[in-house]
Amino acid sequence: MNMNQVIYCSKTRKGNTRRLAAAVAGAIGERPQDISEAGEVRGVDTLFIGASVYAGKINPKLREFLEGIGAGEVKQAVVFGSAAGEKSARDEIAEILAPNGITVSEKYFLCKGSFLLSNKGRPNADDLAKAEAFASEIIG
Ligand SMILES: Cc1cc2nc3c(=O)[nH]c(=O)nc-3n(C[C@H](O)[C@H](O)[C@H](O)COP(=O)(O)O)c2cc1C
């Protein structure tokens, strides 16, 4: 029995990362957990991490949460998120988790996220469907 978990951190009122997290979690039969409510991460096979970038960086609250994950508690982490541009949070998260011995998959999901007047309505239904397909493929 695989133990998978979906955590996320959304910053804007639109909740773009939260909406992606709902799609990812739904696809693998889990419930998305906001990091402000998530319990400890323990004994997880695949940890999906929903993260977007703000001025090129993940939210400091998410950084803190990730730093608190114990060594060996996660077999693999997989990052998903959205951005106004092209930048995934994957590499920053890989650096944060490396000292804890947690590998972050090279595969990540990224779509456009609405920001000010750009990317209106994104993630849209198509983005959410792609996020679901991505999650299903990772879990296999
Ligand atoms: C303060 C702020 C800074 C941002 N900086 C960037 C950025 O540097 N690069 C980028 O691609 N998107 C940037 N964005 C866009 C967000 O990554 C995008 O809107 C994302 O979908 C927000 O997800 P959320 O609704 O879950 O917070 C920024 C958004 C905000 C609000």
mmCIF file of C-alpha atoms and ligand atoms in Angstrom:
data_model
loop_
_atom_site.group_PDB
_atom_site.id
_atom_site.type_symbol
_atom_site.label_atom_id
_atom_site.label_comp_id
_atom_site.label_asym_id
_atom_site.label_seq_id
_atom_site.Cartn_x
_atom_site.Cartn_y
_atom_site.Cartn_z
ATOM 1 C CA MET A 1 0.000 0.000 0.000
ATOM 2 C CA ASN A 2 1.501 3.275 -1.092
ATOM 3 C CA MET A 3 1.303 6.262 1.167
ATOM 4 C CA ASN A 4 1.135 9.418 -0.866
ATOM 5 C CA GLN A 5 0.506 12.946 0.293
ATOM 6 C CA VAL A 6 -0.310 16.255 -1.374
ATOM 7 C CA ILE A 7 0.702 19.468 0.352
ATOM 8 C CA TYR A 8 0.574 22.962 -1.063
ATOM 9 C CA CYS A 9 1.138 26.609 -0.320
ATOM 10 C CA SER A 10 -0.943 29.225 -2.104
ATOM 11 C CA LYS A 11 -0.395 32.924 -1.668
ATOM 12 C CA THR A 12 -2.871 34.833 -3.810
ATOM 13 C CA ARG A 13 -6.586 35.121 -3.177
ATOM 14 C CA LYS A 14 -7.274 33.230 -6.377
ATOM 15 C CA GLY A 15 -5.562 30.189 -4.951
ATOM 16 C CA ASN A 16 -4.009 28.970 -8.178
ATOM 17 C CA THR A 17 -1.756 26.460 -6.432
ATOM 18 C CA ARG A 18 -4.649 25.364 -4.216
ATOM 19 C CA ARG A 19 -6.739 24.630 -7.304
ATOM 20 C CA LEU A 20 -3.932 22.597 -8.847
ATOM 21 C CA ALA A 21 -3.507 20.736 -5.555
ATOM 22 C CA ALA A 22 -7.178 19.765 -5.605
ATOM 23 C CA ALA A 23 -6.735 18.323 -9.101
ATOM 24 C CA VAL A 24 -3.532 16.450 -8.225
ATOM 25 C CA ALA A 25 -4.986 15.047 -5.005
ATOM 26 C CA GLY A 26 -8.247 14.063 -6.666
ATOM 27 C CA ALA A 27 -6.386 12.145 -9.333
ATOM 28 C CA ILE A 28 -4.575 9.972 -6.785
ATOM 29 C CA GLY A 29 -7.395 9.612 -4.263
ATOM 30 C CA GLU A 30 -5.923 11.854 -1.579
ATOM 31 C CA ARG A 31 -6.978 15.111 0.038
ATOM 32 C CA PRO A 32 -4.920 18.241 -0.550
ATOM 33 C CA GLN A 33 -3.376 19.679 2.587
ATOM 34 C CA ASP A 34 -2.607 23.341 3.021
ATOM 35 C CA ILE A 35 0.767 23.518 4.793
ATOM 36 C CA SER A 36 -0.801 25.732 7.443
ATOM 37 C CA GLU A 37 -2.961 22.750 8.425
ATOM 38 C CA ALA A 38 -0.883 19.756 7.375
ATOM 39 C CA GLY A 39 0.458 17.532 10.105
ATOM 40 C CA GLU A 40 3.923 16.071 10.151
ATOM 41 C CA VAL A 41 5.136 14.399 6.980
ATOM 42 C CA ARG A 42 6.051 10.833 7.921
ATOM 43 C CA GLY A 43 6.667 7.665 5.949
ATOM 44 C CA VAL A 44 5.491 9.005 2.620
ATOM 45 C CA ASP A 45 6.243 7.289 -0.687
ATOM 46 C CA THR A 46 5.477 10.208 -2.974
ATOM 47 C CA LEU A 47 5.063 13.688 -1.570
ATOM 48 C CA PHE A 48 3.478 16.058 -4.072
ATOM 49 C CA ILE A 49 4.434 19.633 -3.292
ATOM 50 C CA GLY A 50 2.345 22.455 -4.708
ATOM 51 C CA ALA A 51 4.433 25.580 -4.955
ATOM 52 C CA SER A 52 4.565 28.678 -7.097
ATOM 53 C CA VAL A 53 7.167 31.422 -7.237
ATOM 54 C CA TYR A 54 6.953 35.020 -6.067
ATOM 55 C CA ALA A 55 9.780 37.278 -7.186
ATOM 56 C CA GLY A 56 11.488 34.075 -8.286
ATOM 57 C CA LYS A 57 11.223 32.297 -4.911
ATOM 58 C CA ILE A 58 8.863 30.008 -3.073
ATOM 59 C CA ASN A 59 6.901 31.359 -0.120
ATOM 60 C CA PRO A 60 9.167 31.459 2.990
ATOM 61 C CA LYS A 61 6.477 29.604 4.957
ATOM 62 C CA LEU A 62 6.766 26.697 2.553
ATOM 63 C CA ARG A 63 10.551 26.768 2.822
ATOM 64 C CA GLU A 64 10.264 26.513 6.588
ATOM 65 C CA PHE A 65 7.773 23.648 6.337
ATOM 66 C CA LEU A 66 10.021 21.713 3.952
ATOM 67 C CA GLU A 67 13.097 22.248 6.121
ATOM 68 C CA GLY A 68 11.196 20.594 8.953
ATOM 69 C CA ILE A 69 10.639 17.299 7.129
ATOM 70 C CA GLY A 70 12.759 14.614 8.734
ATOM 71 C CA ALA A 71 15.441 12.740 6.846
ATOM 72 C CA GLY A 72 14.137 9.520 5.334
ATOM 73 C CA GLU A 73 10.446 10.396 5.762
ATOM 74 C CA VAL A 74 9.862 10.784 2.007
ATOM 75 C CA LYS A 75 10.946 8.417 -0.781
ATOM 76 C CA GLN A 76 10.445 10.960 -3.549
ATOM 77 C CA ALA A 77 9.047 14.456 -3.846
ATOM 78 C CA VAL A 78 7.316 15.817 -6.923
ATOM 79 C CA VAL A 79 6.687 19.523 -7.495
ATOM 80 C CA PHE A 80 3.722 21.104 -9.245
ATOM 81 C CA GLY A 81 2.715 24.723 -9.587
ATOM 82 C CA SER A 82 1.988 27.676 -11.782
ATOM 83 C CA ALA A 83 3.760 30.860 -12.717
ATOM 84 C CA ALA A 84 3.259 34.043 -14.638
ATOM 85 C CA GLY A 85 6.392 33.100 -16.540
ATOM 86 C CA GLU A 86 8.249 29.827 -17.012
ATOM 87 C CA LYS A 87 9.799 29.228 -13.635
ATOM 88 C CA SER A 88 9.050 26.111 -11.651
ATOM 89 C CA ALA A 89 9.814 25.949 -7.937
ATOM 90 C CA ARG A 90 11.326 22.492 -8.530
ATOM 91 C CA ASP A 91 15.024 23.417 -8.374
ATOM 92 C CA GLU A 92 14.731 25.562 -5.249
ATOM 93 C CA ILE A 93 12.792 22.804 -3.507
ATOM 94 C CA ALA A 94 15.362 20.206 -4.565
ATOM 95 C CA GLU A 95 18.069 22.303 -2.893
ATOM 96 C CA ILE A 96 16.039 22.670 0.288
ATOM 97 C CA LEU A 97 15.319 18.947 0.563
ATOM 98 C CA ALA A 98 18.740 17.628 -0.475
ATOM 99 C CA PRO A 99 20.275 17.974 3.028
ATOM 100 C CA ASN A 100 17.412 15.798 4.349
ATOM 101 C CA GLY A 101 18.275 13.118 1.827
ATOM 102 C CA ILE A 102 14.999 13.619 -0.044
ATOM 103 C CA THR A 103 15.148 13.321 -3.806
ATOM 104 C CA VAL A 104 12.995 15.610 -5.891
ATOM 105 C CA SER A 105 11.911 14.182 -9.214
ATOM 106 C CA GLU A 106 13.252 15.834 -12.341
ATOM 107 C CA LYS A 107 9.685 15.674 -13.585
ATOM 108 C CA TYR A 108 7.517 18.563 -12.502
ATOM 109 C CA PHE A 109 4.213 20.090 -13.516
ATOM 110 C CA LEU A 110 4.054 23.755 -14.448
ATOM 111 C CA CYS A 111 1.308 25.756 -16.086
ATOM 112 C CA LYS A 112 0.498 29.416 -16.424
ATOM 113 C CA GLY A 113 -1.023 31.078 -13.384
ATOM 114 C CA SER A 114 -3.037 34.276 -13.503
ATOM 115 C CA PHE A 115 -1.136 37.288 -12.282
ATOM 116 C CA LEU A 116 -2.397 40.855 -12.478
ATOM 117 C CA LEU A 117 -3.783 41.135 -15.989
ATOM 118 C CA SER A 118 -1.879 38.220 -17.491
ATOM 119 C CA ASN A 119 -2.949 34.603 -17.924
ATOM 120 C CA LYS A 120 -6.558 35.323 -17.103
ATOM 121 C CA GLY A 121 -8.426 32.265 -15.853
ATOM 122 C CA ARG A 122 -5.335 30.099 -15.587
ATOM 123 C CA PRO A 123 -5.065 27.434 -14.401
ATOM 124 C CA ASN A 124 -8.066 26.650 -16.599
ATOM 125 C CA ALA A 125 -9.930 23.374 -17.051
ATOM 126 C CA ASP A 126 -7.317 22.139 -19.504
ATOM 127 C CA ASP A 127 -4.475 22.910 -17.067
ATOM 128 C CA LEU A 128 -6.301 21.081 -14.278
ATOM 129 C CA ALA A 129 -6.850 18.052 -16.509
ATOM 130 C CA LYS A 130 -3.146 18.046 -17.373
ATOM 131 C CA ALA A 131 -2.233 18.246 -13.699
ATOM 132 C CA GLU A 132 -4.469 15.243 -13.012
ATOM 133 C CA ALA A 133 -2.850 13.266 -15.824
ATOM 134 C CA PHE A 134 0.608 14.203 -14.551
ATOM 135 C CA ALA A 135 -0.200 12.977 -11.029
ATOM 136 C CA SER A 136 -1.685 9.713 -12.303
ATOM 137 C CA GLU A 137 1.370 9.060 -14.429
ATOM 138 C CA ILE A 138 3.747 9.654 -11.520
ATOM 139 C CA ILE A 139 1.874 7.243 -9.287
ATOM 140 C CA GLY A 140 1.653 4.748 -12.145
HETATM 141 C C1 LIG B 1 3.963 39.029 -5.360
HETATM 142 C C2 LIG B 1 4.009 38.128 -6.557
HETATM 143 C C3 LIG B 1 5.225 37.890 -7.212
HETATM 144 C C4 LIG B 1 5.303 37.027 -8.322
HETATM 145 N N1 LIG B 1 6.510 36.792 -8.923
HETATM 146 C C5 LIG B 1 6.582 35.926 -9.967
HETATM 147 C C6 LIG B 1 7.827 35.618 -10.580
HETATM 148 O O1 LIG B 1 8.884 36.086 -10.174
HETATM 149 N N2 LIG B 1 7.831 34.775 -11.650
HETATM 150 C C7 LIG B 1 6.687 34.211 -12.128
HETATM 151 O O2 LIG B 1 6.747 33.461 -13.087
HETATM 152 N N3 LIG B 1 5.493 34.463 -11.547
HETATM 153 C C8 LIG B 1 5.410 35.293 -10.484
HETATM 154 N N4 LIG B 1 4.197 35.544 -9.878
HETATM 155 C C9 LIG B 1 3.010 34.872 -10.381
HETATM 156 C C10 LIG B 1 2.584 33.690 -9.514
HETATM 157 O O3 LIG B 1 3.593 32.706 -9.478
HETATM 158 C C11 LIG B 1 1.296 33.118 -10.082
HETATM 159 O O4 LIG B 1 0.307 34.124 -10.049
HETATM 160 C C12 LIG B 1 0.794 31.887 -9.329
HETATM 161 O O5 LIG B 1 -0.228 31.289 -10.095
HETATM 162 C C13 LIG B 1 0.277 32.241 -7.946
HETATM 163 O O6 LIG B 1 -0.174 31.077 -7.281
HETATM 164 P P1 LIG B 1 -1.086 31.199 -5.973
HETATM 165 O O7 LIG B 1 -2.415 31.776 -6.420
HETATM 166 O O8 LIG B 1 -1.242 29.815 -5.488
HETATM 167 O O9 LIG B 1 -0.384 32.062 -4.998
HETATM 168 C C14 LIG B 1 4.112 36.397 -8.786
HETATM 169 C C15 LIG B 1 2.893 36.638 -8.122
HETATM 170 C C16 LIG B 1 2.829 37.467 -7.022
HETATM 171 C C17 LIG B 1 1.506 37.697 -6.338
#
